[in-house]
C-alpha cells in the first residue's frame, strides 16, 4: 500500500506508541526495582517485591475472591447470554422489538459501573439482602452478559442457515442439530464472549466498590485501598503479574476469535 | 371390520406439537436484567424525588424536586456537572485526534507489521485498570519519571504538579479510550475500497486533500460511534478520576461515591445518578443522530 | 494527449522471489489505444500501476513526451484512471465525482460546471448528475467513472479491467462505447484486461504479458494471426499443440510434411498449433494436407460440435465444426484452412 501519510506517520507514530506503552513499561521496570520506593532509574534488580506482593494476605485473599467471582459470573452469565442471543436472532418478532431487546441486553454497557453498583446496593439493602457474595455475583453477571450476547449474536447473524437445513435433510433431530451443528459452529464466539466477560469481571472496580464488605474484597479494590496508604513497588509487582495474566488471556482470545471483533463497535 | 354410525371418523395424524418460539429464550435474561438493572436504577431515580435525609434509602416521604433544586442552586454541586462535561469533552476530542491517527497507522501498515501495531494500540485495554493507573502515577508524580526528566534536562526548576489535577485525569482517560476510538475509525476505514483514495490521488489530490475530502467524510460513521463510546465512557469513568484526580477530583462519579459511601445522603446521591444517566443518553443520541444526518444521503 | 515510454521497468514486491514486472520496455504512441493482455499475475496490473504513479519501479524509467516522470507522484501526472472496482467516491454525487479532478486542479466553479456537464453528456448521464453512486446501475456507474477520468483531459487514460464486473451483454455495449469515445477524442489510452476478445475489439496495439515479461507486442491482427510463442498462441485461443520439425522450406509433424509457414523463423524442433475452429472432418481423404485419426468423442455444443480425434501417435486433437454426422468409433480425416495452422519455435 502506498504510504499516504508518510510525513504524518514519521512525526507522530513514535510519540503515540510511547504514550501508549509508557505506563506499562514504567510499571514493569519499577516492579523489579530493588529499592523501597518506585524510583527511576531503578536502584538495581530484585524480585523481592514479587515475593512481598504474594506474601500479602490482602492481595492473595482478594485475588482468590476475584477469580471465584469472575468464574461464577461467567458460568451464570454465559448461558443467559447465549439463550438471549438465540431468542433475539431466531425469534419471530417485529424488527422494532428485536432492536429494543438488543438495546436492552446491551444496556449494561452504557450504564456507568458506579451506577450499577449503587442501584444494586440500594435495592438489595431495601430488600434486606446484605450478603456481599450475592451482591457481587449479581453485579458481575450483569457485566458478563452483554459481552456474551454481543459475540454470540454476531456469530448467529452470520450463521449460514443451510448448515442446519443440511443436517435436517440428513435426518438429524432438532436437538441433534443444536448439539452437533449449531453450537459447535458458535463455540468460538461464545467462548470468546465468555473469556472477555471473565476479564471484565476480574478487572472491575467501579461496580464492586459498593458491593464489597469489610471481609470480602476483590483484587482491584484491595490494590486501590493499599495504594491509598502505601506506594511501595509491591503494587508494581502485582500489577506486572496482572499485566502478564491479562496479556496471556488476550492472546488466547485473539487465537480463538480475534480480539478486534468485539472491541470494535 | 364393520362400520357403524358411531365409529369415530378416521383420526388424522396428530399435528406435531408446535415448538415454542425461540423468542422465549430471551425471557430468563430479560428477567435478570429487569430485576438486577432496570428496576434498581428506576428505584434509585425515584428515590431522587424524596426529601433528602442522610441514611435513608427507603421510599417514605412526599414526592419533591427539592434535591434537584438544591443541586442546581449551589455552585459547589453543579460545578461537578460542568467539570465532568468539559473533562469528558476534552478527553473525547483529544482521543478522536489521536485515535484517528492510530487508525490510519494501522490501516496503512504493511501486513507484516500490522499485528504488532494492533497489539500496541490495544495494549492499554489489555492491562488491568489499577496497573495502568499506577503506571501513570509513576510517570506523572512530583518525583515521577516525567518530572525527573524535565528537571534533568533543565527545562523546569521545580517539579510541576500533574498528578491530582484534571490534566492527569484526562491523560489517564485518553490513554485507555484511544484504542476504542482507533478501532471504531478503523472499522470505517476498512469499509473503504482502497482504490478510492488512490483514485483521488490520480486525479491530483494531495495527501491532505485525500484525508479531508475522502477519508474523513467516509469515516463519519466510525468516528461517531467512537465519539459516543468515548464520551459515555468518560463521563461514567470512576476509577481513573478517583485515583488520578485525587479525592476531590470534582467529577460527578467521584461525587456520587462520596454521597453514597461517606455522606450517606442517598436521596441526594440519587439526583447525581439520574443526572449522569440523563447526560449519557442525551449525548449518545445526539451524536448518533448527527452522524446519521451527515451520512444519510450516501450510506445504503 | 501524450506519448508514454517505458524503459526497462522492473518491480519486485517484498517477499516474492520473482519480479512482478521484469525488464519491460514499450511505447504507447500518442493517440493510440494500447492493451496489456495476460492472465492474472502476469504483471499487467503492476505495470499499469507504475504508469499511473501508484507504485514506484525498482529500476527503469518512465517518460511522457520525452520528460522523465519516474519519480513524479500520481497526483501530478495528469492521468485519468478507471479502476476495476470503479472507486467512485460514495459520499459524493455524480457531478461531484466528475468535478473532483477539476477541483484538485484549482479550476473555478463556473468553468468546472460547464466541463462536468459536457463530460456527463458524452457518457449520456446528464440527467443523473445529482444522484449518489449507489443509486445507479452497474453500467451507469461505469460511465461516471469514465466521465470522471475523461473530464480532466488526461495525458493518458488508464483503464484497469474496468468491465470485468459487468455481465456479458453490458460489457459488449460498454466496449463499443469506449471504442467510440476514445477514437472520437483521439485519446492515448492504456487498457488492462485478461479477456482476449475485449483486447482484440478495443485495441490499436496489444502487449501480451507473461510472468512479468512482454511475450509479444503487435496489432490485434498480428497477435491473433501470427502468435510467435506457445504462450501467446494458447492465450489467443489456439490449442492442438503437436511437436514438429522444421527444415529449410518444409514442416513435418505426425508423419506429414507441408510447406513451412512464413512467420516461422526457427530451424529444427518446433511446435505446430491447429486452431480448433479452423479444422474440418470428413470420412474420406480430402485434398491437400490432412491427418487421419480415430474419432473418440463428439460433444454437441449448439452452433458447433467438438470432436476429439485420436491420432496414430497417441496424441489427441480437437476440432470444432458444424455437425458433420460422424459418430464416435469411426475413422476420420481432419484438414485445415491455411490460417488455422501456426508454427513457432519449440
CSV table of N, CA and C in Angstrom, one decimal, chain B residues 193 195-196 198-205 209 213-214 217-218 297-300, chain C residues 49 54 74-75 79 81 83 85 87-91 101 103-105 132 134 148:
chain,number,residue,atom,x,y,z
B,193,UNK,N,-13.1,1.1,-0.1
B,193,UNK,CA,-12.3,0.5,-1.2
B,193,UNK,C,-11.0,1.2,-1.3
B,195,UNK,N,-9.0,1.5,-3.4
B,195,UNK,CA,-8.8,2.2,-4.7
B,195,UNK,C,-9.4,3.6,-4.6
B,196,UNK,N,-10.3,3.8,-3.7
B,196,UNK,CA,-10.9,5.2,-3.6
B,196,UNK,C,-9.9,6.3,-3.3
B,198,UNK,N,-6.7,6.0,-3.8
B,198,UNK,CA,-5.8,6.0,-4.9
B,198,UNK,C,-6.4,6.8,-6.1
B,199,UNK,N,-7.7,6.6,-6.3
B,199,UNK,CA,-8.4,7.3,-7.4
B,199,UNK,C,-8.2,8.8,-7.2
B,200,UNK,N,-8.5,9.2,-5.9
B,200,UNK,CA,-8.4,10.6,-5.6
B,200,UNK,C,-7.0,11.2,-5.9
B,201,UNK,N,-6.0,10.4,-5.6
B,201,UNK,CA,-4.6,10.8,-5.9
B,201,UNK,C,-4.4,10.9,-7.4
B,202,UNK,N,-4.9,10.0,-8.2
B,202,UNK,CA,-4.6,10.0,-9.6
B,202,UNK,C,-5.3,11.3,-10.2
B,203,UNK,N,-6.4,11.8,-9.5
B,203,UNK,CA,-7.0,13.0,-10.0
B,203,UNK,C,-6.4,14.2,-9.4
B,204,UNK,N,-5.2,14.1,-8.8
B,204,UNK,CA,-4.5,15.3,-8.4
B,204,UNK,C,-4.6,15.7,-7.0
B,205,UNK,N,-5.3,14.8,-6.1
B,205,UNK,CA,-5.5,15.2,-4.7
B,205,UNK,C,-4.2,15.0,-4.0
B,209,UNK,N,-5.7,16.6,1.0
B,209,UNK,CA,-7.0,16.6,0.3
B,209,UNK,C,-7.6,15.2,0.4
B,213,UNK,N,-11.1,15.3,2.1
B,213,UNK,CA,-12.2,15.2,1.2
B,213,UNK,C,-12.7,13.8,1.1
B,214,UNK,N,-11.9,12.8,1.3
B,214,UNK,CA,-12.3,11.4,1.0
B,214,UNK,C,-12.4,10.6,2.4
B,217,UNK,N,-14.9,12.3,5.5
B,217,UNK,CA,-16.4,12.1,5.3
B,217,UNK,C,-16.8,10.6,5.3
B,218,UNK,N,-15.9,9.7,4.8
B,218,UNK,CA,-16.3,8.3,4.7
B,218,UNK,C,-16.2,7.6,6.1
B,297,UNK,N,-27.4,10.7,3.0
B,297,UNK,CA,-27.5,10.7,1.6
B,297,UNK,C,-26.8,9.6,0.9
B,298,UNK,N,-25.7,9.2,1.4
B,298,UNK,CA,-24.9,8.2,0.6
B,298,UNK,C,-24.8,6.8,1.2
B,299,UNK,N,-25.1,6.7,2.5
B,299,UNK,CA,-24.9,5.3,3.1
B,299,UNK,C,-26.2,4.5,2.7
B,300,UNK,N,-25.9,3.3,2.4
B,300,UNK,CA,-27.0,2.5,1.9
B,300,UNK,C,-27.9,2.0,3.0
C,49,UNK,N,0.0,0.2,-12.8
C,49,UNK,CA,0.1,1.0,-11.5
C,49,UNK,C,1.4,1.8,-11.6
C,54,UNK,N,1.1,5.0,-9.0
C,54,UNK,CA,0.6,4.4,-7.7
C,54,UNK,C,1.6,3.5,-7.1
C,74,UNK,N,1.6,10.4,-8.5
C,74,UNK,CA,0.4,10.2,-9.3
C,74,UNK,C,-0.4,11.5,-9.5
C,75,UNK,N,-0.5,12.2,-8.4
C,75,UNK,CA,-1.3,13.4,-8.4
C,75,UNK,C,-0.9,14.4,-9.4
C,79,UNK,N,-3.2,12.2,-15.2
C,79,UNK,CA,-3.7,11.0,-15.8
C,79,UNK,C,-5.2,10.9,-15.5
C,81,UNK,N,-7.9,7.9,-14.6
C,81,UNK,CA,-7.8,6.4,-14.4
C,81,UNK,C,-9.2,5.9,-14.1
C,83,UNK,N,-10.8,2.5,-12.5
C,83,UNK,CA,-10.4,1.4,-11.7
C,83,UNK,C,-11.3,0.2,-11.9
C,85,UNK,N,-12.6,-1.7,-9.6
C,85,UNK,CA,-13.7,-1.5,-8.7
C,85,UNK,C,-14.4,-0.2,-8.9
C,87,UNK,N,-14.1,2.6,-7.9
C,87,UNK,CA,-13.6,3.5,-6.9
C,87,UNK,C,-14.3,4.9,-7.0
C,88,UNK,N,-15.6,4.9,-7.3
C,88,UNK,CA,-16.4,6.1,-7.2
C,88,UNK,C,-16.4,6.6,-5.8
C,89,UNK,N,-16.4,7.9,-5.5
C,89,UNK,CA,-16.5,8.4,-4.2
C,89,UNK,C,-17.9,8.3,-3.7
C,90,UNK,N,-18.2,7.4,-2.7
C,90,UNK,CA,-19.6,7.0,-2.4
C,90,UNK,C,-20.3,8.2,-1.7
C,91,UNK,N,-19.6,9.2,-1.1
C,91,UNK,CA,-20.2,10.2,-0.4
C,91,UNK,C,-20.5,11.4,-1.3
C,101,UNK,N,-11.6,15.9,-10.0
C,101,UNK,CA,-10.2,16.2,-10.6
C,101,UNK,C,-10.0,17.6,-11.0
C,103,UNK,N,-11.5,20.2,-9.6
C,103,UNK,CA,-11.4,20.9,-8.3
C,103,UNK,C,-9.9,20.9,-7.8
C,104,UNK,N,-9.4,19.6,-7.9
C,104,UNK,CA,-8.0,19.5,-7.4
C,104,UNK,C,-7.0,20.2,-8.3
C,105,UNK,N,-7.4,20.5,-9.5
C,105,UNK,CA,-6.5,21.3,-10.4
C,105,UNK,C,-6.8,22.8,-10.2
C,132,UNK,N,-26.4,9.8,-6.1
C,132,UNK,CA,-25.2,9.3,-5.5
C,132,UNK,C,-24.9,7.9,-6.2
C,134,UNK,N,-24.5,4.9,-5.3
C,134,UNK,CA,-25.2,3.7,-5.0
C,134,UNK,C,-26.6,3.7,-5.6
C,148,UNK,N,-15.4,10.8,-15.2
C,148,UNK,CA,-14.5,11.4,-14.2
C,148,UNK,C,-13.1,11.4,-14.7
